[in-house]
One Martini backbone bead per residue (centre of mass of N, CA, C, O) as a GRO file, in nm:
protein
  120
    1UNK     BB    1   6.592  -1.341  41.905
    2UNK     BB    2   6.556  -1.279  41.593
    3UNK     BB    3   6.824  -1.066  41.420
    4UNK     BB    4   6.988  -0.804  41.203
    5UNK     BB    5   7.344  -0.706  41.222
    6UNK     BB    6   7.482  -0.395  41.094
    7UNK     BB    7   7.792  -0.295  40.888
    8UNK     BB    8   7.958  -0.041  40.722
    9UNK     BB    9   7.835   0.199  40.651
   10UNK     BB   10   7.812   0.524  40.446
   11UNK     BB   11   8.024   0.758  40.306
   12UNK     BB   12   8.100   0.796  39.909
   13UNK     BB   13   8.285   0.834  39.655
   14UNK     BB   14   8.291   0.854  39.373
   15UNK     BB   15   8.451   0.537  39.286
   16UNK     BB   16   8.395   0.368  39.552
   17UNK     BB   17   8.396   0.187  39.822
   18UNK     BB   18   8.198  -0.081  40.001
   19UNK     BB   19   8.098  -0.283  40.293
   20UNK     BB   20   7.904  -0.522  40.381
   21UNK     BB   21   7.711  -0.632  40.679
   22UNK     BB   22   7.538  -0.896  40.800
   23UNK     BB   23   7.396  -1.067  41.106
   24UNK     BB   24   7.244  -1.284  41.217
   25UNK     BB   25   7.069  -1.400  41.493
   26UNK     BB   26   6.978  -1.682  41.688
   27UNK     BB   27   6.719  -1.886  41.638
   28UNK     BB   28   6.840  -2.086  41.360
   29UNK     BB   29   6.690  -2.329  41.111
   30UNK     BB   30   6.647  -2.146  40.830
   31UNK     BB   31   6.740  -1.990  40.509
   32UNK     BB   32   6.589  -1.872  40.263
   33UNK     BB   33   6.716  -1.516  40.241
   34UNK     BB   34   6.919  -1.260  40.155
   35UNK     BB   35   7.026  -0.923  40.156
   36UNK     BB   36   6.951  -0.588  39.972
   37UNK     BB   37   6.847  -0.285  40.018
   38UNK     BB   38   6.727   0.024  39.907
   39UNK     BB   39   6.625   0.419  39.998
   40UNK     BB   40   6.513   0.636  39.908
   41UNK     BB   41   6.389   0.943  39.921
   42UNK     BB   42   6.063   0.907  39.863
   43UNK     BB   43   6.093   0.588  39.810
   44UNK     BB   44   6.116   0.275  39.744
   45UNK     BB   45   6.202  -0.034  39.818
   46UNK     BB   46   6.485  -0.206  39.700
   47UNK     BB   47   6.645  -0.448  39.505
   48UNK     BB   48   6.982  -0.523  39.484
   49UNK     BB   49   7.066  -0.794  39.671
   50UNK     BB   50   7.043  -1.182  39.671
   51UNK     BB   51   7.086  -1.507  39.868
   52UNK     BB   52   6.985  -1.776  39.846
   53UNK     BB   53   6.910  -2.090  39.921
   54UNK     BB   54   6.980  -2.317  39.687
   55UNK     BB   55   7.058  -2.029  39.523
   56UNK     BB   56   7.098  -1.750  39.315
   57UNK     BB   57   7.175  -1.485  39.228
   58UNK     BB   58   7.074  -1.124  39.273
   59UNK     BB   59   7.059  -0.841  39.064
   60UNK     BB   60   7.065  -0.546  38.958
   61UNK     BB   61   7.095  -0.382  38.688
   62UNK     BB   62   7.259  -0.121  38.825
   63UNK     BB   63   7.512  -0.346  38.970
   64UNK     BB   64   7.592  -0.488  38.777
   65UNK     BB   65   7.919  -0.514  38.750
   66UNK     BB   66   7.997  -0.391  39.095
   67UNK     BB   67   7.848  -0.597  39.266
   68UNK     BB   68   7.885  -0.845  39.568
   69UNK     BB   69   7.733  -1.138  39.700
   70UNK     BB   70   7.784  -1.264  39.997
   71UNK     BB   71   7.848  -1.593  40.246
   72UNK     BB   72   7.869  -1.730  40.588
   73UNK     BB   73   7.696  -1.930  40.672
   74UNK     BB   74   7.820  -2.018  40.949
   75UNK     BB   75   7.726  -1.726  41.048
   76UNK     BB   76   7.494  -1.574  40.894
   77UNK     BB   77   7.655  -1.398  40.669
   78UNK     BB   78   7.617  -1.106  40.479
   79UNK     BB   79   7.755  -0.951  40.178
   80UNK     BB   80   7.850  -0.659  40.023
   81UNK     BB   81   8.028  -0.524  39.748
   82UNK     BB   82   8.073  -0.192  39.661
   83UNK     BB   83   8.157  -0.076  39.369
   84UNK     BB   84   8.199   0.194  39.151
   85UNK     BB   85   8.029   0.432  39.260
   86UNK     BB   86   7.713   0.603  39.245
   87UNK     BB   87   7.493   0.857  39.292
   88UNK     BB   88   7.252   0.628  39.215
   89UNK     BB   89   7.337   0.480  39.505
   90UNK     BB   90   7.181   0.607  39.667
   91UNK     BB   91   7.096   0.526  40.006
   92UNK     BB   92   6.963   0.330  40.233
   93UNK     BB   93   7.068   0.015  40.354
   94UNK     BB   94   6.887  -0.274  40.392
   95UNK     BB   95   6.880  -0.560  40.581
   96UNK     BB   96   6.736  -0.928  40.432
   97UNK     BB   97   6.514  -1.178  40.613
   98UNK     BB   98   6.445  -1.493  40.534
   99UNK     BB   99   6.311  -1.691  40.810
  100UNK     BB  100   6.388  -1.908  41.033
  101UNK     BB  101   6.269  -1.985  41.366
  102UNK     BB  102   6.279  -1.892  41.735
  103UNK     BB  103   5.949  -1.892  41.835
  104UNK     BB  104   5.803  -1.801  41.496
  105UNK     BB  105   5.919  -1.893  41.277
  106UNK     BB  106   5.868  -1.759  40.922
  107UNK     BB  107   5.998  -1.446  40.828
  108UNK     BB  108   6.057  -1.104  40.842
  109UNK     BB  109   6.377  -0.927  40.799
  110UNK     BB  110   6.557  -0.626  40.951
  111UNK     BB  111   6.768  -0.383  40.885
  112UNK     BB  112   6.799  -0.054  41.010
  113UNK     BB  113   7.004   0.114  40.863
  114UNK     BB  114   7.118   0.361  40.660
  115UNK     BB  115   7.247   0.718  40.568
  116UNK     BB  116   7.403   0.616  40.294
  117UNK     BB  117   7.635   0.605  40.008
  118UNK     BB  118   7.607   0.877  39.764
  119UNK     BB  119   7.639   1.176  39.694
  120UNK     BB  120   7.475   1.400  39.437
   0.00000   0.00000   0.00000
């Protein structure tokens, strides 16, 4: 089955930098579109950055000119490059796809998520 396999996550002081991997998995007919979301304790799941599939990139303004996201076609895998971080990117962040596969067609996935960025 179609699934998302997260790595690269941790925690990193104010100023540093971390590199997210995400993985598609499975048999995957059409991306739709990839991306990371973060999730502070008790607020809601946010848009950091996504690339879809035959359209631009979209950024948080509070990420703009500090991450990076691109993708591997070949291999289904999107990367996060995050430097210059600061405490306010704290929290979580899950791999998200919007995917075609088999034997489901299109759906929305997440990947496990991490247990956090930059400590306050």
């Amino acid at each position: 089955q179609v699934q998302l396999v997260e790595s690269g996550g941790g925690l990193v002081q104010p100023g540093g930098s971390l590199r997210l991997s995400c993985a598609a998995s499975g048999r995957i007919l059409r991306i739709v579109t990839m991306g990371w979301y973060r999730q502070a304790p008790g607020k809601q799941r946010e848009l950091v950055a996504d690339f879809p599939t035959g359209g631009s990139t979209n950024y948080a303004d509070s990420v703009k000119g500090r991450f990076t996201i691109s993708r591997d076609n070949a291999n289904n895998t999107v990367f996060l490059q995050m430097n210059s971080l600061k405490p306010e990117d704290q929290g979580g962040h899950y791999c998200y796809g919007r995917l075609g596969g088999v034997p489901y067609g299109r759906c929305d996935y997440w990947g496990p998520g991490n247990q956090g960025t930059v400590p306050s």
